[in-house]
PDB file of C-alpha atoms in Angstrom:
ATOM      1  CA  MET A  55     -26.172  14.512 -12.307  1.00 90.00           C
ATOM      2  CA  ASP A  56     -25.487  11.014 -13.560  1.00 98.00           C
ATOM      3  CA  LYS A  57     -23.344   8.540 -11.627  1.00 98.00           C
ATOM      4  CA  MET A  58     -20.825   5.837 -12.448  1.00 98.00           C
ATOM      5  CA  HIS A  59     -19.974   3.339  -9.704  1.00 98.00           C
ATOM      6  CA  LEU A  60     -16.934   1.088  -9.537  1.00 98.00           C
ATOM      7  CA  ALA A  61     -17.596  -1.243  -6.642  1.00 98.00           C
ATOM      8  CA  ARG A  62     -15.277  -3.337  -4.508  1.00 97.00           C
ATOM      9  CA  MET A  63     -12.141  -3.103  -6.619  1.00 98.00           C
ATOM     10  CA  GLN A  64      -9.620  -5.347  -4.871  1.00 98.00           C
ATOM     11  CA  PHE A  65      -5.914  -4.543  -4.533  1.00 98.00           C
ATOM     12  CA  TYR A  66      -2.948  -5.621  -2.458  1.00 97.00           C
ATOM     13  CA  GLY A  67      -1.123  -2.752  -0.759  1.00 96.00           C
ATOM     14  CA  ASN A  68       1.387  -1.974   1.969  1.00 95.00           C
ATOM     15  CA  HIS A  69      -0.450   0.781   3.826  1.00 95.00           C
ATOM     16  CA  GLY A  70      -0.520   1.340   7.566  1.00 92.00           C
ATOM     17  CA  LEU A  71       1.246   2.710  10.602  1.00 90.00           C
ATOM     18  CA  PHE A  72       2.901  -0.517  11.633  1.00 86.00           C
ATOM     19  CA  PRO A  73       6.135  -1.781  10.027  1.00 87.00           C
ATOM     20  CA  GLU A  74       4.571  -5.229   9.563  1.00 85.00           C
ATOM     21  CA  GLU A  75       1.811  -3.705   7.428  1.00 85.00           C
ATOM     22  CA  ASN A  76       4.353  -1.967   5.233  1.00 87.00           C
ATOM     23  CA  LYS A  77       6.412  -5.134   4.877  1.00 87.00           C
ATOM     24  CA  LEU A  78       3.752  -7.836   4.536  1.00 88.00           C
ATOM     25  CA  GLY A  79       0.922  -5.849   2.976  1.00 91.00           C
ATOM     26  CA  GLN A  80      -2.738  -6.767   2.900  1.00 92.00           C
ATOM     27  CA  ARG A  81      -5.881  -6.616   0.825  1.00 95.00           C
ATOM     28  CA  PHE A  82      -7.730  -3.325   0.328  1.00 97.00           C
ATOM     29  CA  TYR A  83     -11.032  -2.606  -1.381  1.00 97.00           C
ATOM     30  CA  VAL A  84     -11.818   0.638  -3.168  1.00 98.00           C
ATOM     31  CA  ASP A  85     -15.241   1.894  -4.271  1.00 98.00           C
ATOM     32  CA  LEU A  86     -15.604   4.935  -6.515  1.00 98.00           C
ATOM     33  CA  THR A  87     -18.668   6.953  -7.405  1.00 98.00           C
ATOM     34  CA  LEU A  88     -18.189   9.531 -10.145  1.00 98.00           C
ATOM     35  CA  SER A  89     -20.707  12.287 -10.874  1.00 98.00           C
ATOM     36  CA  LEU A  90     -20.690  13.272 -14.523  1.00 98.00           C
ATOM     37  CA  ASP A  91     -22.994  13.853 -17.464  1.00 97.00           C
ATOM     38  CA  LEU A  92     -23.482  10.534 -19.254  1.00 98.00           C
ATOM     39  CA  SER A  93     -26.133  11.709 -21.713  1.00 98.00           C
ATOM     40  CA  GLU A  94     -23.770  12.053 -24.698  1.00 97.00           C
ATOM     41  CA  ALA A  95     -22.322   8.596 -24.054  1.00 97.00           C
ATOM     42  CA  GLY A  96     -25.863   7.224 -23.937  1.00 98.00           C
ATOM     43  CA  ARG A  97     -26.770   8.907 -27.237  1.00 98.00           C
ATOM     44  CA  THR A  98     -23.556   8.239 -29.177  1.00 98.00           C
ATOM     45  CA  ASP A  99     -22.336   4.918 -27.741  1.00 98.00           C
ATOM     46  CA  GLU A 100     -18.759   6.310 -27.928  1.00 97.00           C
ATOM     47  CA  ILE A 101     -16.169   5.613 -25.219  1.00 97.00           C
ATOM     48  CA  GLY A 102     -14.596   9.049 -25.669  1.00 95.00           C
ATOM     49  CA  THR A 103     -17.699  10.679 -24.203  1.00 96.00           C
ATOM     50  CA  THR A 104     -17.499   8.929 -20.844  1.00 97.00           C
ATOM     51  CA  VAL A 105     -14.877   7.523 -18.442  1.00 98.00           C
ATOM     52  CA  ASN A 106     -13.210   4.306 -19.529  1.00 98.00           C
ATOM     53  CA  TYR A 107     -13.593   2.296 -16.333  1.00 97.00           C
ATOM     54  CA  ALA A 108     -10.939  -0.257 -17.327  1.00 98.00           C
ATOM     55  CA  GLU A 109      -8.424   2.595 -17.634  1.00 98.00           C
ATOM     56  CA  LEU A 110      -9.637   4.104 -14.361  1.00 98.00           C
ATOM     57  CA  TYR A 111      -9.219   0.737 -12.610  1.00 98.00           C
ATOM     58  CA  GLU A 112      -5.576   0.614 -13.763  1.00 98.00           C
ATOM     59  CA  ARG A 113      -4.932   4.153 -12.479  1.00 98.00           C
ATOM     60  CA  VAL A 114      -6.344   3.275  -9.060  1.00 98.00           C
ATOM     61  CA  LYS A 115      -4.340   0.033  -9.027  1.00 98.00           C
ATOM     62  CA  GLN A 116      -1.120   1.984  -9.655  1.00 98.00           C
ATOM     63  CA  ILE A 117      -1.872   4.272  -6.702  1.00 98.00           C
ATOM     64  CA  VAL A 118      -2.893   1.515  -4.274  1.00 98.00           C
ATOM     65  CA  GLU A 119      -0.192  -0.992  -5.226  1.00 98.00           C
ATOM     66  CA  GLY A 120       2.568   1.371  -6.289  1.00 97.00           C
ATOM     67  CA  ARG A 121       2.897   3.597  -3.232  1.00 95.00           C
ATOM     68  CA  THR A 122       2.811   3.243   0.524  1.00 96.00           C
ATOM     69  CA  PHE A 123       0.641   5.426   2.739  1.00 97.00           C
ATOM     70  CA  ARG A 124       0.508   5.437   6.515  1.00 96.00           C
ATOM     71  CA  LEU A 125      -3.178   6.405   6.525  1.00 96.00           C
ATOM     72  CA  ILE A 126      -5.993   5.165   4.333  1.00 97.00           C
ATOM     73  CA  GLU A 127      -7.239   8.766   4.436  1.00 98.00           C
ATOM     74  CA  ALA A 128      -4.130   9.765   2.447  1.00 98.00           C
ATOM     75  CA  LEU A 129      -4.675   6.882   0.038  1.00 98.00           C
ATOM     76  CA  ALA A 130      -8.265   8.015  -0.561  1.00 98.00           C
ATOM     77  CA  GLU A 131      -7.152  11.630  -1.059  1.00 98.00           C
ATOM     78  CA  ASN A 132      -4.576  10.622  -3.667  1.00 98.00           C
ATOM     79  CA  ILE A 133      -7.140   8.580  -5.594  1.00 98.00           C
ATOM     80  CA  ALA A 134      -9.670  11.438  -5.552  1.00 98.00           C
ATOM     81  CA  SER A 135      -7.079  13.961  -6.681  1.00 97.00           C
ATOM     82  CA  ASP A 136      -5.964  11.732  -9.540  1.00 98.00           C
ATOM     83  CA  VAL A 137      -9.530  11.171 -10.746  1.00 98.00           C
ATOM     84  CA  LEU A 138     -10.355  14.877 -10.769  1.00 98.00           C
ATOM     85  CA  HIS A 139      -7.103  15.811 -12.522  1.00 97.00           C
ATOM     86  CA  GLN A 140      -7.271  13.061 -15.157  1.00 97.00           C
ATOM     87  CA  TYR A 141     -10.975  13.141 -15.988  1.00 97.00           C
ATOM     88  CA  THR A 142     -12.134  16.691 -16.564  1.00 96.00           C
ATOM     89  CA  ASN A 143     -15.705  15.550 -17.230  1.00 97.00           C
ATOM     90  CA  VAL A 144     -16.043  14.307 -13.626  1.00 98.00           C
ATOM     91  CA  ASN A 145     -17.722  16.898 -11.389  1.00 97.00           C
ATOM     92  CA  ASP A 146     -17.138  15.099  -8.112  1.00 98.00           C
ATOM     93  CA  VAL A 147     -15.867  11.784  -6.842  1.00 98.00           C
ATOM     94  CA  THR A 148     -16.624   9.729  -3.764  1.00 98.00           C
ATOM     95  CA  VAL A 149     -13.799   7.415  -2.741  1.00 98.00           C
ATOM     96  CA  ARG A 150     -14.309   4.655  -0.209  1.00 98.00           C
ATOM     97  CA  VAL A 151     -11.234   2.740   0.975  1.00 98.00           C
ATOM     98  CA  ILE A 152     -11.870  -0.396   3.000  1.00 96.00           C
ATOM     99  CA  LYS A 153      -9.197  -2.079   5.091  1.00 92.00           C
ATOM    100  CA  PRO A 154     -10.941  -5.360   5.893  1.00 89.00           C
ATOM    101  CA  HIS A 155      -8.435  -6.784   8.369  1.00 81.00           C
ATOM    102  CA  PRO A 156      -6.691  -4.110  10.418  1.00 75.00           C
ATOM    103  CA  PRO A 157      -3.903  -5.589  12.548  1.00 72.00           C
ATOM    104  CA  PHE A 158      -5.482  -5.110  15.952  1.00 68.00           C
ATOM    105  CA  ASP A 159      -6.539  -7.567  18.582  1.00 71.00           C
ATOM    106  CA  ILE A 160     -10.155  -6.506  18.194  1.00 68.00           C
ATOM    107  CA  HIS A 161     -12.862  -8.085  16.112  1.00 72.00           C
ATOM    108  CA  PHE A 162     -14.833  -6.150  13.541  1.00 74.00           C
ATOM    109  CA  ASP A 163     -15.280  -6.232   9.780  1.00 76.00           C
ATOM    110  CA  GLY A 164     -12.692  -3.630   8.901  1.00 82.00           C
ATOM    111  CA  VAL A 165     -12.213   0.079   8.713  1.00 89.00           C
ATOM    112  CA  THR A 166     -13.686   2.253   5.969  1.00 94.00           C
ATOM    113  CA  VAL A 167     -12.821   5.827   5.050  1.00 97.00           C
ATOM    114  CA  GLU A 168     -15.097   7.691   2.651  1.00 98.00           C
ATOM    115  CA  ILE A 169     -14.298  11.095   1.191  1.00 98.00           C
ATOM    116  CA  VAL A 170     -16.069  13.320  -1.346  1.00 98.00           C
ATOM    117  CA  ARG A 171     -14.100  15.763  -3.457  1.00 98.00           C
ATOM    118  CA  LYS A 172     -15.583  18.257  -5.908  1.00 97.00           C
ATOM    119  CA  ARG A 173     -14.036  19.779  -8.996  1.00 94.00           C
ATOM    120  CA  GLU A 174     -14.618  23.341  -7.739  1.00 86.00           C
ATOM    121  CA  SER A 175     -12.358  22.625  -4.753  1.00 74.00           C
ATOM    122  CA  LEU A 176      -9.314  22.049  -7.007  1.00 68.00           C
TER     123      LEU A 176
END
C-alpha cells in the first residue's frame, strides 16, 4: 500500500487537564500517515484521485484549534475518525500528536501519542 505523510503540522490549541492549559493554550504538532492507493494519481496527475493535503491540513486545523480536549489521545482519535470518514480512499491512518511543552516541573522534549486506525474498524 502506498503512503502519504504530512509531517510536523503546527497548531495552537487549548488541550490539557489543567485550567491554565485550557485558558492559555500551547503549540501542538500533528503528523499523519495515510495508507491509500496512489497509482491512479501517479498515472493521471489528477487531484481527484488522491487526497488534497491542503484541504486535509485545514480539516486537522479545525479539529486542533476549534475544540478543546483534556487528553491528546482524544484529540488523536478525533483526527483519525475524521480522516477515515471524509476520505473513503484511505485504508488506514496513523496520527501522531506531539505536545512539546507539557506543563510539568520535569524536563523532557514533550509527550507524543501515536494511534493507528483502520477503515475496517469503522
